[in-house]
């Protein structure tokens, strides 16, 4: 049954997400429709600084690396997540990420006016760092602040604001608006304004009750519970007591390596890593970063490709809003397994369409591809898209939460870095359709099989209940045993059937 959170929690989740996950979606796409303007900026800057030009293939390779550099910064943001979350706190950590984001955006603006692609690359790395930090911190903060019964709904707001960022980014970064050589710096100025607004609103929200309780501030934890749960004073103590049991506050937070050594957290971290891996290699990274270029590659004009990109972003936003109401109805496990199964089949179809255009040069293939990618985005939005940002935090206890989320975030950012760095060069080397198949079919299928055996249902469950769910999972050994039994029984049944006839 779907439980709508109280207004305070909704407003908090929206503000925190606008300071973090919104910018992740925004940064993923603003270099997509405006790619020509950025490549022109790169070319002019390189000639001015080094006195010789880059040819087209070299320009593409360098630009692909600059796009991927966002995720290089995100890797370091993921690695520092645990330290900042435990030492500084969830809320104050978000302040740090916003400060770094503002500085990075200002550097991007300066890079435009001084024609410095080197400074722009540095700013892209640093904003990747701050965005990954904000994503991880907001996931932990919202998970710890939400009542169990509406935790899924609140956590899904992260996914919704990511897609909202992609829609707005896809529109404003179109060549006719800000995605041109004259105005692309305003894309970063707009981000600065939103960061400043969030900075002024954050002080009105308390730190997460779990973090306060774990650090001995029981009075602060009670006030935080009253704020986020919107409950009577008589209901606070049972909530605090449950937190004491689940938090195990006498233990120290688990380190990044130690989280793999603890029996009760190892599986949760592994599931988070596999989900993040499948998310990065689902094809969404390339669609976010190079959709316009991809659609041009199957015969669409620049204008049609830009409009198609906006349509894809809008479909993604609508799909994830709908999935917000599905995630607490169907559960995490069933949504993820169903969505990833569909993504495997759709990616095969996308590869076939790319091959068809490459072979027959039929112009209408591009419009079919938009429709197929729209279906892909719908399944992505109800499965790995939002779930990868909070399932890990539901599978481990308080002590392991920051370290586990760091590993999940690190995996996704590292894999996105690899995908974006190699996709364009690989496309030039072996063709669009073959590179798409190799990168985005095999990894998702492998992840799907693994998740079937190791991912429990976490919907409306605390850590102790999740551990009980793990014991109910199907095992590879029992599956092989059943297959062996079927092979030994089947011939006998066939023989008996032949005698009857």
mmCIF file of N, CA and C in Angstrom, residues 102-179:
data_model
loop_
_atom_site.group_PDB
_atom_site.id
_atom_site.type_symbol
_atom_site.label_atom_id
_atom_site.label_comp_id
_atom_site.label_asym_id
_atom_site.label_seq_id
_atom_site.Cartn_x
_atom_site.Cartn_y
_atom_site.Cartn_z
ATOM 1 N N UNK A 102 29.494 25.366 -6.594
ATOM 2 C CA UNK A 102 29.452 26.782 -6.968
ATOM 3 C C UNK A 102 30.801 27.228 -7.519
ATOM 4 N N UNK A 103 31.874 26.846 -6.831
ATOM 5 C CA UNK A 103 33.227 27.193 -7.296
ATOM 6 C C UNK A 103 33.495 26.601 -8.685
ATOM 7 N N UNK A 104 33.063 25.352 -8.889
ATOM 8 C CA UNK A 104 33.271 24.678 -10.178
ATOM 9 C C UNK A 104 32.517 25.374 -11.303
ATOM 10 N N UNK A 105 31.283 25.766 -11.034
ATOM 11 C CA UNK A 105 30.476 26.454 -12.051
ATOM 12 C C UNK A 105 31.102 27.787 -12.430
ATOM 13 N N UNK A 106 31.611 28.508 -11.429
ATOM 14 C CA UNK A 106 32.282 29.789 -11.700
ATOM 15 C C UNK A 106 33.521 29.563 -12.569
ATOM 16 N N UNK A 107 34.260 28.476 -12.300
ATOM 17 C CA UNK A 107 35.444 28.153 -13.118
ATOM 18 C C UNK A 107 35.057 27.856 -14.570
ATOM 19 N N UNK A 108 33.909 27.185 -14.767
ATOM 20 C CA UNK A 108 33.429 26.914 -16.128
ATOM 21 C C UNK A 108 33.127 28.216 -16.870
ATOM 22 N N UNK A 109 32.553 29.175 -16.153
ATOM 23 C CA UNK A 109 32.235 30.478 -16.752
ATOM 24 C C UNK A 109 33.524 31.225 -17.116
ATOM 25 N N UNK A 110 34.487 31.203 -16.202
ATOM 26 C CA UNK A 110 35.788 31.851 -16.468
ATOM 27 C C UNK A 110 36.460 31.189 -17.673
ATOM 28 N N UNK A 111 36.377 29.846 -17.751
ATOM 29 C CA UNK A 111 36.974 29.114 -18.878
ATOM 30 C C UNK A 111 36.400 29.572 -20.206
ATOM 31 N N UNK A 112 35.103 29.885 -20.240
ATOM 32 C CA UNK A 112 34.463 30.367 -21.475
ATOM 33 C C UNK A 112 35.084 31.689 -21.923
ATOM 34 N N UNK A 113 35.210 32.631 -21.009
ATOM 35 C CA UNK A 113 35.673 33.973 -21.381
ATOM 36 C C UNK A 113 37.172 34.010 -21.668
ATOM 37 N N UNK A 114 37.930 33.078 -21.079
ATOM 38 C CA UNK A 114 39.380 33.047 -21.325
ATOM 39 C C UNK A 114 39.768 31.958 -22.327
ATOM 40 N N UNK A 115 38.755 31.298 -22.911
ATOM 41 C CA UNK A 115 38.973 30.232 -23.888
ATOM 42 C C UNK A 115 40.021 29.226 -23.399
ATOM 43 N N UNK A 116 39.759 28.658 -22.226
ATOM 44 C CA UNK A 116 40.685 27.694 -21.630
ATOM 45 C C UNK A 116 39.983 26.351 -21.462
ATOM 46 N N UNK A 117 40.233 25.420 -22.394
ATOM 47 C CA UNK A 117 39.622 24.107 -22.263
ATOM 48 C C UNK A 117 40.226 23.331 -21.091
ATOM 49 N N UNK A 118 41.482 23.696 -20.713
ATOM 50 C CA UNK A 118 42.115 23.043 -19.561
ATOM 51 C C UNK A 118 41.357 23.383 -18.270
ATOM 52 N N UNK A 119 41.029 24.667 -18.077
ATOM 53 C CA UNK A 119 40.273 25.076 -16.885
ATOM 54 C C UNK A 119 38.881 24.460 -16.897
ATOM 55 N N UNK A 120 38.286 24.382 -18.096
ATOM 56 C CA UNK A 120 36.960 23.769 -18.190
ATOM 57 C C UNK A 120 37.011 22.294 -17.780
ATOM 58 N N UNK A 121 38.065 21.596 -18.191
ATOM 59 C CA UNK A 121 38.222 20.180 -17.822
ATOM 60 C C UNK A 121 38.360 20.026 -16.313
ATOM 61 N N UNK A 122 39.159 20.913 -15.699
ATOM 62 C CA UNK A 122 39.333 20.871 -14.235
ATOM 63 C C UNK A 122 37.996 21.136 -13.540
ATOM 64 N N UNK A 123 37.238 22.106 -14.056
ATOM 65 C CA UNK A 123 35.940 22.425 -13.449
ATOM 66 C C UNK A 123 34.963 21.264 -13.597
ATOM 67 N N UNK A 124 35.073 20.553 -14.697
ATOM 68 C CA UNK A 124 34.185 19.409 -14.913
ATOM 69 C C UNK A 124 34.534 18.269 -13.950
ATOM 70 N N UNK A 125 35.821 18.071 -13.695
ATOM 71 C CA UNK A 125 36.236 17.053 -12.727
ATOM 72 C C UNK A 125 35.733 17.415 -11.326
ATOM 73 N N UNK A 126 35.892 18.685 -10.946
ATOM 74 C CA UNK A 126 35.500 19.095 -9.588
ATOM 75 C C UNK A 126 33.994 19.082 -9.401
ATOM 76 N N UNK A 127 33.221 19.420 -10.430
ATOM 77 C CA UNK A 127 31.767 19.364 -10.285
ATOM 78 C C UNK A 127 31.289 17.908 -10.281
ATOM 79 N N UNK A 128 32.051 17.028 -10.939
ATOM 80 C CA UNK A 128 31.757 15.598 -10.831
ATOM 81 C C UNK A 128 31.967 15.110 -9.411
ATOM 82 N N UNK A 129 33.063 15.593 -8.775
ATOM 83 C CA UNK A 129 33.345 15.246 -7.378
ATOM 84 C C UNK A 129 32.196 15.674 -6.468
ATOM 85 N N UNK A 130 31.800 16.935 -6.583
ATOM 86 C CA UNK A 130 30.764 17.467 -5.684
ATOM 87 C C UNK A 130 29.399 16.831 -5.938
ATOM 88 N N UNK A 131 29.100 16.515 -7.206
ATOM 89 C CA UNK A 131 27.807 15.911 -7.530
ATOM 90 C C UNK A 131 27.705 14.492 -6.975
ATOM 91 N N UNK A 132 28.772 13.713 -7.104
ATOM 92 C CA UNK A 132 28.766 12.357 -6.545
ATOM 93 C C UNK A 132 28.639 12.396 -5.030
ATOM 94 N N UNK A 133 29.315 13.352 -4.410
ATOM 95 C CA UNK A 133 29.232 13.524 -2.962
ATOM 96 C C UNK A 133 27.803 13.867 -2.544
ATOM 97 N N UNK A 134 27.178 14.799 -3.267
ATOM 98 C CA UNK A 134 25.810 15.199 -2.950
ATOM 99 C C UNK A 134 24.825 14.054 -3.160
ATOM 100 N N UNK A 135 25.018 13.287 -4.241
ATOM 101 C CA UNK A 135 24.136 12.141 -4.500
ATOM 102 C C UNK A 135 24.173 11.132 -3.355
ATOM 103 N N UNK A 136 25.383 10.766 -2.927
ATOM 104 C CA UNK A 136 25.524 9.786 -1.856
ATOM 105 C C UNK A 136 25.004 10.296 -0.529
ATOM 106 N N UNK A 137 25.341 11.542 -0.195
ATOM 107 C CA UNK A 137 24.916 12.117 1.084
ATOM 108 C C UNK A 137 23.405 12.283 1.157
ATOM 109 N N UNK A 138 22.795 12.732 0.063
ATOM 110 C CA UNK A 138 21.341 12.925 0.074
ATOM 111 C C UNK A 138 20.615 11.588 0.180
ATOM 112 N N UNK A 139 21.154 10.528 -0.456
ATOM 113 C CA UNK A 139 20.539 9.204 -0.353
ATOM 114 C C UNK A 139 20.552 8.710 1.089
ATOM 115 N N UNK A 140 21.692 8.877 1.771
ATOM 116 C CA UNK A 140 21.798 8.452 3.169
ATOM 117 C C UNK A 140 20.899 9.317 4.059
ATOM 118 N N UNK A 141 20.943 10.622 3.854
ATOM 119 C CA UNK A 141 20.171 11.573 4.658
ATOM 120 C C UNK A 141 18.667 11.298 4.573
ATOM 121 N N UNK A 142 18.164 11.114 3.365
ATOM 122 C CA UNK A 142 16.733 10.886 3.182
ATOM 123 C C UNK A 142 16.319 9.504 3.683
ATOM 124 N N UNK A 143 17.179 8.503 3.491
ATOM 125 C CA UNK A 143 16.870 7.153 3.974
ATOM 126 C C UNK A 143 16.759 7.132 5.495
ATOM 127 N N UNK A 144 17.674 7.822 6.177
ATOM 128 C CA UNK A 144 17.679 7.826 7.635
ATOM 129 C C UNK A 144 16.596 8.715 8.227
ATOM 130 N N UNK A 145 16.107 9.676 7.473
ATOM 131 C CA UNK A 145 15.114 10.618 7.987
ATOM 132 C C UNK A 145 13.677 10.156 7.745
ATOM 133 N N UNK A 146 13.478 9.197 6.835
ATOM 134 C CA UNK A 146 12.131 8.804 6.425
ATOM 135 C C UNK A 146 11.595 7.650 7.263
ATOM 136 N N UNK A 147 10.293 7.672 7.580
ATOM 137 C CA UNK A 147 9.662 6.482 8.175
ATOM 138 C C UNK A 147 9.749 5.314 7.195
ATOM 139 N N UNK A 148 9.868 4.100 7.704
ATOM 140 C CA UNK A 148 10.041 2.914 6.854
ATOM 141 C C UNK A 148 8.918 2.779 5.829
ATOM 142 N N UNK A 149 7.694 3.125 6.238
ATOM 143 C CA UNK A 149 6.529 2.894 5.378
ATOM 144 C C UNK A 149 6.515 3.777 4.126
ATOM 145 N N UNK A 150 7.249 4.896 4.154
ATOM 146 C CA UNK A 150 7.263 5.762 2.949
ATOM 147 C C UNK A 150 8.687 6.031 2.470
ATOM 148 N N UNK A 151 9.617 5.208 2.912
ATOM 149 C CA UNK A 151 11.021 5.393 2.553
ATOM 150 C C UNK A 151 11.246 5.281 1.052
ATOM 151 N N UNK A 152 10.563 4.323 0.407
ATOM 152 C CA UNK A 152 10.717 4.147 -1.038
ATOM 153 C C UNK A 152 10.243 5.358 -1.815
ATOM 154 N N UNK A 153 9.093 5.915 -1.417
ATOM 155 C CA UNK A 153 8.537 7.087 -2.096
ATOM 156 C C UNK A 153 9.506 8.261 -2.007
ATOM 157 N N UNK A 154 10.023 8.512 -0.788
ATOM 158 C CA UNK A 154 10.944 9.632 -0.583
ATOM 159 C C UNK A 154 12.233 9.426 -1.370
ATOM 160 N N UNK A 155 12.778 8.206 -1.320
ATOM 161 C CA UNK A 155 14.026 7.935 -2.027
ATOM 162 C C UNK A 155 13.865 8.087 -3.532
ATOM 163 N N UNK A 156 12.665 7.820 -4.043
ATOM 164 C CA UNK A 156 12.419 7.941 -5.483
ATOM 165 C C UNK A 156 12.474 9.393 -5.956
ATOM 166 N N UNK A 157 12.318 10.346 -5.029
ATOM 167 C CA UNK A 157 12.405 11.757 -5.414
ATOM 168 C C UNK A 157 13.784 12.071 -5.984
ATOM 169 N N UNK A 158 14.809 11.363 -5.496
ATOM 170 C CA UNK A 158 16.153 11.516 -6.066
ATOM 171 C C UNK A 158 16.133 11.219 -7.559
ATOM 172 N N UNK A 159 15.512 10.090 -7.927
ATOM 173 C CA UNK A 159 15.418 9.721 -9.344
ATOM 174 C C UNK A 159 14.591 10.704 -10.149
ATOM 175 N N UNK A 160 13.497 11.191 -9.546
ATOM 176 C CA UNK A 160 12.623 12.145 -10.248
ATOM 177 C C UNK A 160 13.383 13.431 -10.570
ATOM 178 N N UNK A 161 14.139 13.943 -9.590
ATOM 179 C CA UNK A 161 14.845 15.205 -9.834
ATOM 180 C C UNK A 161 16.022 15.020 -10.803
ATOM 181 N N UNK A 162 16.610 13.827 -10.833
ATOM 182 C CA UNK A 162 17.631 13.562 -11.860
ATOM 183 C C UNK A 162 17.014 13.710 -13.243
ATOM 184 N N UNK A 163 15.850 13.097 -13.439
ATOM 185 C CA UNK A 163 15.194 13.172 -14.754
ATOM 186 C C UNK A 163 14.674 14.573 -15.049
ATOM 187 N N UNK A 164 14.244 15.290 -14.006
ATOM 188 C CA UNK A 164 13.847 16.689 -14.198
ATOM 189 C C UNK A 164 15.048 17.491 -14.693
ATOM 190 N N UNK A 165 16.212 17.206 -14.113
ATOM 191 C CA UNK A 165 17.436 17.873 -14.569
ATOM 192 C C UNK A 165 17.760 17.564 -16.017
ATOM 193 N N UNK A 166 17.528 16.306 -16.446
ATOM 194 C CA UNK A 166 17.807 15.954 -17.849
ATOM 195 C C UNK A 166 16.838 16.654 -18.803
ATOM 196 N N UNK A 167 15.567 16.787 -18.393
ATOM 197 C CA UNK A 167 14.586 17.465 -19.257
ATOM 198 C C UNK A 167 14.957 18.934 -19.429
ATOM 199 N N UNK A 168 15.184 19.622 -18.306
ATOM 200 C CA UNK A 168 15.517 21.046 -18.371
ATOM 201 C C UNK A 168 16.841 21.253 -19.105
ATOM 202 N N UNK A 169 17.830 20.393 -18.815
ATOM 203 C CA UNK A 169 19.116 20.491 -19.495
ATOM 204 C C UNK A 169 19.005 20.272 -20.991
ATOM 205 N N UNK A 170 18.175 19.294 -21.400
ATOM 206 C CA UNK A 170 17.990 18.999 -22.828
ATOM 207 C C UNK A 170 17.370 20.170 -23.579
ATOM 208 N N UNK A 171 16.483 20.907 -22.906
ATOM 209 C CA UNK A 171 15.802 22.033 -23.554
ATOM 210 C C UNK A 171 16.723 23.252 -23.623
ATOM 211 N N UNK A 172 17.261 23.669 -22.463
ATOM 212 C CA UNK A 172 18.038 24.920 -22.437
ATOM 213 C C UNK A 172 19.360 24.786 -23.189
ATOM 214 N N UNK A 173 19.886 23.547 -23.332
ATOM 215 C CA UNK A 173 21.162 23.359 -24.028
ATOM 216 C C UNK A 173 20.999 23.148 -25.534
ATOM 217 N N UNK A 174 19.761 23.278 -26.042
ATOM 218 C CA UNK A 174 19.570 23.209 -27.493
ATOM 219 C C UNK A 174 20.275 24.385 -28.160
ATOM 220 N N UNK A 175 20.726 24.169 -29.373
ATOM 221 C CA UNK A 175 21.523 25.181 -30.085
ATOM 222 C C UNK A 175 20.778 26.503 -30.225
ATOM 223 N N UNK A 176 19.469 26.440 -30.382
ATOM 224 C CA UNK A 176 18.689 27.669 -30.586
ATOM 225 C C UNK A 176 18.552 28.491 -29.293
ATOM 226 N N UNK A 177 18.826 27.889 -28.143
ATOM 227 C CA UNK A 177 18.712 28.599 -26.867
ATOM 228 C C UNK A 177 20.101 28.922 -26.307
ATOM 229 N N UNK A 178 20.629 28.084 -25.425
ATOM 230 C CA UNK A 178 21.917 28.389 -24.788
ATOM 231 C C UNK A 178 23.048 27.483 -25.265
ATOM 232 N N UNK A 179 22.730 26.441 -26.032
ATOM 233 C CA UNK A 179 23.743 25.474 -26.443
ATOM 234 C C UNK A 179 24.500 25.888 -27.682
#
